[in-house]
mmCIF file of C-alpha atoms and ligand atoms in Angstrom:
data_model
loop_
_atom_site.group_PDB
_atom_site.id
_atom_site.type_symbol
_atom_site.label_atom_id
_atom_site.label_comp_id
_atom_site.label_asym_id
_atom_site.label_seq_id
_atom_site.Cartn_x
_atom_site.Cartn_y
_atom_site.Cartn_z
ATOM 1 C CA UNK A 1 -50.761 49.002 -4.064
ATOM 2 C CA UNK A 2 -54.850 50.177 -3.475
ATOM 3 C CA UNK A 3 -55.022 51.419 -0.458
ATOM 4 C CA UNK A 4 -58.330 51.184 1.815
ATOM 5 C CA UNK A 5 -58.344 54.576 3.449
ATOM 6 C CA UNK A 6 -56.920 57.903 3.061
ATOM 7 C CA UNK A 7 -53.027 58.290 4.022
ATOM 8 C CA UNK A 8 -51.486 61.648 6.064
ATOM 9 C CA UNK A 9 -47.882 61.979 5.567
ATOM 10 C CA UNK A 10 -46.510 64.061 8.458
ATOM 11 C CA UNK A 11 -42.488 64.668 8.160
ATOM 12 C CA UNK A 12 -40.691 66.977 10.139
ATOM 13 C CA UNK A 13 -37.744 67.528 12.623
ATOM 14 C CA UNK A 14 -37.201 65.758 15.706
ATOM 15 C CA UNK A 15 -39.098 67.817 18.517
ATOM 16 C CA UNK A 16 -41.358 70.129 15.929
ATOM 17 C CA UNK A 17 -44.845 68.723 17.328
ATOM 18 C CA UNK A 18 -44.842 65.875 14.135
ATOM 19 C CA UNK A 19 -45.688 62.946 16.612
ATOM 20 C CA UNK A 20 -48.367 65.188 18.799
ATOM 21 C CA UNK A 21 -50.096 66.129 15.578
ATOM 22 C CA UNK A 22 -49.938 62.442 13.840
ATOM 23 C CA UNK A 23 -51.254 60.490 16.854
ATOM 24 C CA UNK A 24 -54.139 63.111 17.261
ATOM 25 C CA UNK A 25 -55.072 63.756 13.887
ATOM 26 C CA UNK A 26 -55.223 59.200 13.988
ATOM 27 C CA UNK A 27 -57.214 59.469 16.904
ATOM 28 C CA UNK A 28 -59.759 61.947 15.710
ATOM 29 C CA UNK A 29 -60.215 60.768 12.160
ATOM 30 C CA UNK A 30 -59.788 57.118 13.690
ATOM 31 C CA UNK A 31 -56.958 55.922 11.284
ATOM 32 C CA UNK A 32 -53.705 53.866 12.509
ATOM 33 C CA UNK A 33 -51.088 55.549 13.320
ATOM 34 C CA UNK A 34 -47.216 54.671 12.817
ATOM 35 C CA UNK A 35 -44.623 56.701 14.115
ATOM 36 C CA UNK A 36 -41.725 55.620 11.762
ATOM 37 C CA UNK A 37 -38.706 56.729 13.870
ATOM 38 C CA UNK A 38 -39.905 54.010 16.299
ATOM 39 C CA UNK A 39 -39.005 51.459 12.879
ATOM 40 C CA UNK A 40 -35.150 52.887 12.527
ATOM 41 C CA UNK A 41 -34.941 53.491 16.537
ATOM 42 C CA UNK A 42 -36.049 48.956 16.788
ATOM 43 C CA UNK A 43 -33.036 48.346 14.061
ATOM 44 C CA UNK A 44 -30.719 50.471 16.208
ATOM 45 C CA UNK A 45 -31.668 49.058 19.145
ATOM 46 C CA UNK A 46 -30.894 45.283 17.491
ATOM 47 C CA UNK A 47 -27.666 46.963 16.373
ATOM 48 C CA UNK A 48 -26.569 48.174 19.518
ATOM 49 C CA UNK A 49 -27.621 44.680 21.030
ATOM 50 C CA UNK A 50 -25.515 42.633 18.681
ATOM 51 C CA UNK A 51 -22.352 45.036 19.485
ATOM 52 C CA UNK A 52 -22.202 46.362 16.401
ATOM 53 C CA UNK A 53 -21.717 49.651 15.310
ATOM 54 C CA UNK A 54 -24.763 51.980 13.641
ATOM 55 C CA UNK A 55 -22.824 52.462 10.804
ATOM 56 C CA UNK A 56 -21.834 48.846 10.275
ATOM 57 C CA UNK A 57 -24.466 47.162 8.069
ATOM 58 C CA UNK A 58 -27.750 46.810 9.438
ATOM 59 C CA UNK A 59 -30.064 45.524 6.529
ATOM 60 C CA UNK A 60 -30.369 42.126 8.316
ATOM 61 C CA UNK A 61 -31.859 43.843 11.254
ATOM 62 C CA UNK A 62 -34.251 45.480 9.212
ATOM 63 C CA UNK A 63 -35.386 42.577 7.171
ATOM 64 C CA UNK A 64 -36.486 40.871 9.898
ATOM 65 C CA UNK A 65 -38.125 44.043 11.851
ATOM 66 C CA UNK A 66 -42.011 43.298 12.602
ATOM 67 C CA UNK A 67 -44.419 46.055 13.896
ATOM 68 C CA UNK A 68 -44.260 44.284 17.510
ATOM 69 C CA UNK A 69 -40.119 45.188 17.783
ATOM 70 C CA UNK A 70 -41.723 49.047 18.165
ATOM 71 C CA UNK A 71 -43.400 47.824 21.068
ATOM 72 C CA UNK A 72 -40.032 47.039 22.785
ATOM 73 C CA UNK A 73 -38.436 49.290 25.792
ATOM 74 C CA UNK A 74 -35.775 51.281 25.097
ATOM 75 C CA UNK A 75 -36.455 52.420 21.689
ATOM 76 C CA UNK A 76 -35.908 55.951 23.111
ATOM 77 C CA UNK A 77 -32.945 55.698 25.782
ATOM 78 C CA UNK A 78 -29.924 58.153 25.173
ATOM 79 C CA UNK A 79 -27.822 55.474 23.474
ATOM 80 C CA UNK A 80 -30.676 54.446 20.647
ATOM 81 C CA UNK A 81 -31.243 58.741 19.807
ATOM 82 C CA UNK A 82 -27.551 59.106 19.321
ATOM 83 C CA UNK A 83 -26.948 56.091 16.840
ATOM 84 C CA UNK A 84 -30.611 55.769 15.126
ATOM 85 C CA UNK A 85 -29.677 58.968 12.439
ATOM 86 C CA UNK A 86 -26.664 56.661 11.514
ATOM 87 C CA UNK A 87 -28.325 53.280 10.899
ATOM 88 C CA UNK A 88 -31.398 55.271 9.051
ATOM 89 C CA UNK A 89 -28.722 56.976 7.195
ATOM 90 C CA UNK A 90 -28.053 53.821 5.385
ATOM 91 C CA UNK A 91 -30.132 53.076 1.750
ATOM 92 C CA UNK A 92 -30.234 49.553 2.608
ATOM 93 C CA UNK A 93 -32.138 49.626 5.811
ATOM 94 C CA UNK A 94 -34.396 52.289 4.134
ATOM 95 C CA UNK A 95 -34.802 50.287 1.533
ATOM 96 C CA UNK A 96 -35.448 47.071 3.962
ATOM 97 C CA UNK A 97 -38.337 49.347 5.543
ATOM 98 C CA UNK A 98 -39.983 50.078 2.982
ATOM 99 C CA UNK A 99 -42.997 47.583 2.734
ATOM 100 C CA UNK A 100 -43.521 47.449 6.123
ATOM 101 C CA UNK A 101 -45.094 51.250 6.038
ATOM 102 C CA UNK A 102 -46.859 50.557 3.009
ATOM 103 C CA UNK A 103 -48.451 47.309 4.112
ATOM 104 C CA UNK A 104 -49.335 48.963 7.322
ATOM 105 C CA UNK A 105 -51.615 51.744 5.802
ATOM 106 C CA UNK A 106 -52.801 49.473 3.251
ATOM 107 C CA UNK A 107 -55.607 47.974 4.663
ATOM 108 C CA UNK A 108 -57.544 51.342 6.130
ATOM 109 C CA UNK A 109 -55.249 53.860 5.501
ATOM 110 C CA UNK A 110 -53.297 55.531 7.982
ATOM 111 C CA UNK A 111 -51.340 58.776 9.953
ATOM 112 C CA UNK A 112 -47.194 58.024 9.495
ATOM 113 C CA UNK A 113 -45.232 60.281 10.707
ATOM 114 C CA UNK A 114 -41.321 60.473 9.749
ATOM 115 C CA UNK A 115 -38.884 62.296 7.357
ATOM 116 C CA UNK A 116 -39.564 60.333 4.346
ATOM 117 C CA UNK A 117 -43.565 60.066 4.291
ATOM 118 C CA UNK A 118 -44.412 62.465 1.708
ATOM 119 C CA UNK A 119 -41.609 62.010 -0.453
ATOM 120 C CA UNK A 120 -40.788 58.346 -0.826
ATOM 121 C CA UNK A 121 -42.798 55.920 1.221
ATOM 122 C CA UNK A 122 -46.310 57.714 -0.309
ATOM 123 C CA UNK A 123 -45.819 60.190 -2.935
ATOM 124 C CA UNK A 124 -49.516 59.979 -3.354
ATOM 125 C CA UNK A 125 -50.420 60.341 0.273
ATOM 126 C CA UNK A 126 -54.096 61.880 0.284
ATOM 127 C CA UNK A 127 -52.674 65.006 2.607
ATOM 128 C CA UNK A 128 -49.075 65.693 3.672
ATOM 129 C CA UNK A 129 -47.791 67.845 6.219
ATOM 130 C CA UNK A 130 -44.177 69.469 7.171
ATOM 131 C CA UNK A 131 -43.871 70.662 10.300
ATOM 132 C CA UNK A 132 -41.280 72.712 11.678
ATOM 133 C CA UNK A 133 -40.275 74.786 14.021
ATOM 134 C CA UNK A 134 -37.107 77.109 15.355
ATOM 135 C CA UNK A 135 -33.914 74.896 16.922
ATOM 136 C CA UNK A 136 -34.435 76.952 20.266
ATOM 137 C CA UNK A 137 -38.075 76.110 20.511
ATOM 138 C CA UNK A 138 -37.572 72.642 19.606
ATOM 139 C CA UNK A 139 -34.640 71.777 22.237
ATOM 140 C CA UNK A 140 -37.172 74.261 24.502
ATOM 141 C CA UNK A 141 -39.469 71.538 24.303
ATOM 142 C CA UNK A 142 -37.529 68.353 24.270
ATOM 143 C CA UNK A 143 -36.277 69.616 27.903
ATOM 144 C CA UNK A 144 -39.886 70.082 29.198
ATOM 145 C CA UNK A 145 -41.025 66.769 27.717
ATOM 146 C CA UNK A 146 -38.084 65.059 29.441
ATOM 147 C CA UNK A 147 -38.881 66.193 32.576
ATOM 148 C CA UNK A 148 -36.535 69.567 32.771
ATOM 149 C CA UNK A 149 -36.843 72.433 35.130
ATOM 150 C CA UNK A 150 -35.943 75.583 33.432
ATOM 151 C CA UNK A 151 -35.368 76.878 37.079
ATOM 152 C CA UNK A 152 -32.771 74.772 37.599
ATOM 153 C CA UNK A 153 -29.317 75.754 37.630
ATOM 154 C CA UNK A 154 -28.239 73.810 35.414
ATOM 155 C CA UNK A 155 -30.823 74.476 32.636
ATOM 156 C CA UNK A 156 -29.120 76.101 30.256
ATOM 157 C CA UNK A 157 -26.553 74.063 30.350
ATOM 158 C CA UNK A 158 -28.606 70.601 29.488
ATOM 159 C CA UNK A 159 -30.501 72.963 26.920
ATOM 160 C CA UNK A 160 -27.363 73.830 25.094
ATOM 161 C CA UNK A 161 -26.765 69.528 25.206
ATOM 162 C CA UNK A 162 -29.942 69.136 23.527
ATOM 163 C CA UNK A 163 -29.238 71.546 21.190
ATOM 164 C CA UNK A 164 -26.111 70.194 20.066
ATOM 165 C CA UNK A 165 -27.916 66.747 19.454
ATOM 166 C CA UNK A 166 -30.789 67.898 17.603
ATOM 167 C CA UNK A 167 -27.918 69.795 15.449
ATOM 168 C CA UNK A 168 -26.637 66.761 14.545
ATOM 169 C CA UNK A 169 -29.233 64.756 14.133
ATOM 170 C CA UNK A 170 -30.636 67.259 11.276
ATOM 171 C CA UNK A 171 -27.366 67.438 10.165
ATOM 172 C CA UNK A 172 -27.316 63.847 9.272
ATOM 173 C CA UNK A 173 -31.139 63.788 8.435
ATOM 174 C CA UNK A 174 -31.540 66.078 5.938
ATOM 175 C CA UNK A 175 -27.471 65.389 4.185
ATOM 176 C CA UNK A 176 -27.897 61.998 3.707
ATOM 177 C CA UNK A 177 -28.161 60.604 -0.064
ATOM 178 C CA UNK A 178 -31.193 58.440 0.115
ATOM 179 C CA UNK A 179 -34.332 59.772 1.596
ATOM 180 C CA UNK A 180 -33.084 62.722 3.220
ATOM 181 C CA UNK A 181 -35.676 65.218 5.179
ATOM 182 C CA UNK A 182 -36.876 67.330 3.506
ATOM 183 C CA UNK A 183 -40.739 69.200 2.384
ATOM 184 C CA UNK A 184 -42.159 67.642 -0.391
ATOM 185 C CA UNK A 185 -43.408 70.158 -2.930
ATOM 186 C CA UNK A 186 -47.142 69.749 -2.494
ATOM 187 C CA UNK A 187 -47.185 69.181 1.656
ATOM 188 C CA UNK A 188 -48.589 72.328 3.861
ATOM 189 C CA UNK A 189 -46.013 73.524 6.043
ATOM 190 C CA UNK A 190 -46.790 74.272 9.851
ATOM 191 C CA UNK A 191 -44.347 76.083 11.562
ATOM 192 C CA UNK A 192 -45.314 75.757 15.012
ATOM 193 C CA UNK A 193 -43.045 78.045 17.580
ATOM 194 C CA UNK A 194 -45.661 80.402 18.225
ATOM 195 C CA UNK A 195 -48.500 77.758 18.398
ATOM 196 C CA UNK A 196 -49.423 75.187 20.729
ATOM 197 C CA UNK A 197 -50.441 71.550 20.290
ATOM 198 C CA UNK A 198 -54.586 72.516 20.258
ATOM 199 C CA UNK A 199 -53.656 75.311 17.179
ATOM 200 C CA UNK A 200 -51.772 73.054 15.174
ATOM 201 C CA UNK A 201 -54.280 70.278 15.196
ATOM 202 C CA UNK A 202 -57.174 72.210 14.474
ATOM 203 C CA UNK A 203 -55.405 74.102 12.005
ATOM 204 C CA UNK A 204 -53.887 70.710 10.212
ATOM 205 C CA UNK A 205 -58.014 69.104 10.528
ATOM 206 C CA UNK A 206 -59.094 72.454 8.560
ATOM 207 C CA UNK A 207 -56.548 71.458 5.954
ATOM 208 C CA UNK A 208 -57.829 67.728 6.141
ATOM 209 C CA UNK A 209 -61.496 68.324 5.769
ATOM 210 C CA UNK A 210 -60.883 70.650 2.886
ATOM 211 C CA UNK A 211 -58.634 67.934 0.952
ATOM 212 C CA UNK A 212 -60.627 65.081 2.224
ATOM 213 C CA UNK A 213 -64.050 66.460 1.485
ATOM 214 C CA UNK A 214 -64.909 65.546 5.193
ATOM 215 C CA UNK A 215 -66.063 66.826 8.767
ATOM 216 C CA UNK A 216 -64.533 64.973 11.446
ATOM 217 C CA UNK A 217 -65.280 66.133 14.491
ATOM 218 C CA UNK A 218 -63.082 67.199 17.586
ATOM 219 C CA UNK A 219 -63.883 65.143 20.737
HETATM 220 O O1 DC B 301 -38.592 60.750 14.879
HETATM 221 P P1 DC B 301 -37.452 60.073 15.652
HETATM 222 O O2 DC B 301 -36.579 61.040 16.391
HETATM 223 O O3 DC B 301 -37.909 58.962 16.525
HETATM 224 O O4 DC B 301 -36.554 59.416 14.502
HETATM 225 C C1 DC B 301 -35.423 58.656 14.805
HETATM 226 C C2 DC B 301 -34.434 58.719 13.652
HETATM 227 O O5 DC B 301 -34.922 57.989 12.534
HETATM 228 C C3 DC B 301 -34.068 60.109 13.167
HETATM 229 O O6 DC B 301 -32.667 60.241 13.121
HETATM 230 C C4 DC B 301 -34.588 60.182 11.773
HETATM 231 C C5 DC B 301 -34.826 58.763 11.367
HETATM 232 N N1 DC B 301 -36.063 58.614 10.606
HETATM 233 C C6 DC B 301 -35.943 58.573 9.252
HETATM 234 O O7 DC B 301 -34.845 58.699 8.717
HETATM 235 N N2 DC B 301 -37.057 58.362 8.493
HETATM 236 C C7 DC B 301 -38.263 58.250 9.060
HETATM 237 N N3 DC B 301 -39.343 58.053 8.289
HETATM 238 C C8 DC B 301 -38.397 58.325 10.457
HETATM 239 C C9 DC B 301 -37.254 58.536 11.218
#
């Protein structure tokens, strides 16, 4: 497939910074931007709907999935993060998604962010990043993004919950046979625990403008 812009592969953990980085590094280099979980989180969320179970088949669901079923409420509630590493785990809804990524960067290129990017969906991406970062700091900042109060007295507790379900959703993530997470050979890796948002874009935009041969600026 030509594509009509450069492609940025950013794969990761849940919680690592991946989505902060993708949607700024779009927004600064002005390229669309897909976050990809969104894709497996719309077929759960048509699973769960129907009453089935995420690890009945789902590659109906994700035939028919447009760009638009992203758009849709929900995507993130408790009940869609516990199924979606189920339904993603199966090859035939990977397999299902598979042209809708590619068609979406085809026309100007684009930011994706997922587990797969680098790997599978484009093996030639221009640039690919893995970022990463400690289970602590991740759950850490999960709990602050969901409105937590480590002051609370119950803090550690809903920490330790998070925790467990990050666990398992890398667990499932990177053991699965098809796709699984995991760095592909030529991505740079940014482990972020000791760095905040600003660091790890402008480090990742060094790392762009030296592949890309370009200077976009920081607004
Ligand atoms: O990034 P997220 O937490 O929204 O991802 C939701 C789930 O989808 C997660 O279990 C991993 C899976 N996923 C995947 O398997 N491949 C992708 N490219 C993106 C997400």
């Amino acid at each position: 497939m030509k594509i009509g812009g450069p492609v940025i592969a950013v794969d990761g953990p849940a919680a690592a910074g991946k989505g902060t980085l993708a949607r700024q590094l779009a927004e600064v280099l002005k390229l669309p931007y897909l976050d990809t979980g969104l894709l497996y989180r719309a077929v759960t969320w048509k699973v769960l709907e129907a009453g089935s179970k995420p690890t009945d088949p789902a590659e109906t669901f994700a035939r028919a999935l447009t760009i638009e079923d992203t758009r849709r409420s929900g995507l993130r509630s408790p009940e869609v993060t516990q199924a979606v590493s189920n339904v993603a785990a199966q090859p035939a809804v990977r397999e299902a998604l598979i042209d809708i990524q590619r068609h979406f960067a085809s026309i100007h290129g684009g930011v994706l962010d997922g587990r797969d990017i680098g790997t599978v969906i484009f093996p030639e991406a221009d640039v690919k990043f893995f970022i990463t970062a400690s289970l602590p700091t991740r759950a850490l900042r999960r709990f602050l993004q969901m409105g937590g109060d480590m002051t609370a007295s119950d803090a550690s507790e809903k920490l330790h919950i998070i925790e467990d379900s990050l666990k398992s959703r890398d667990h499932i993530d990177t053991n699965r046979k098809n796709a699984p997470l995991c760095q592909a050979h030529d991505a740079y890796v940014i482990e972020t625990d000791a760095m905040d948002a600003a660091s790890v874009l402008s480090e990742a935009l060094r790392i762009v403008r030296e592949r890309l041969n370009t200077c976009p600026k920081v607004t």
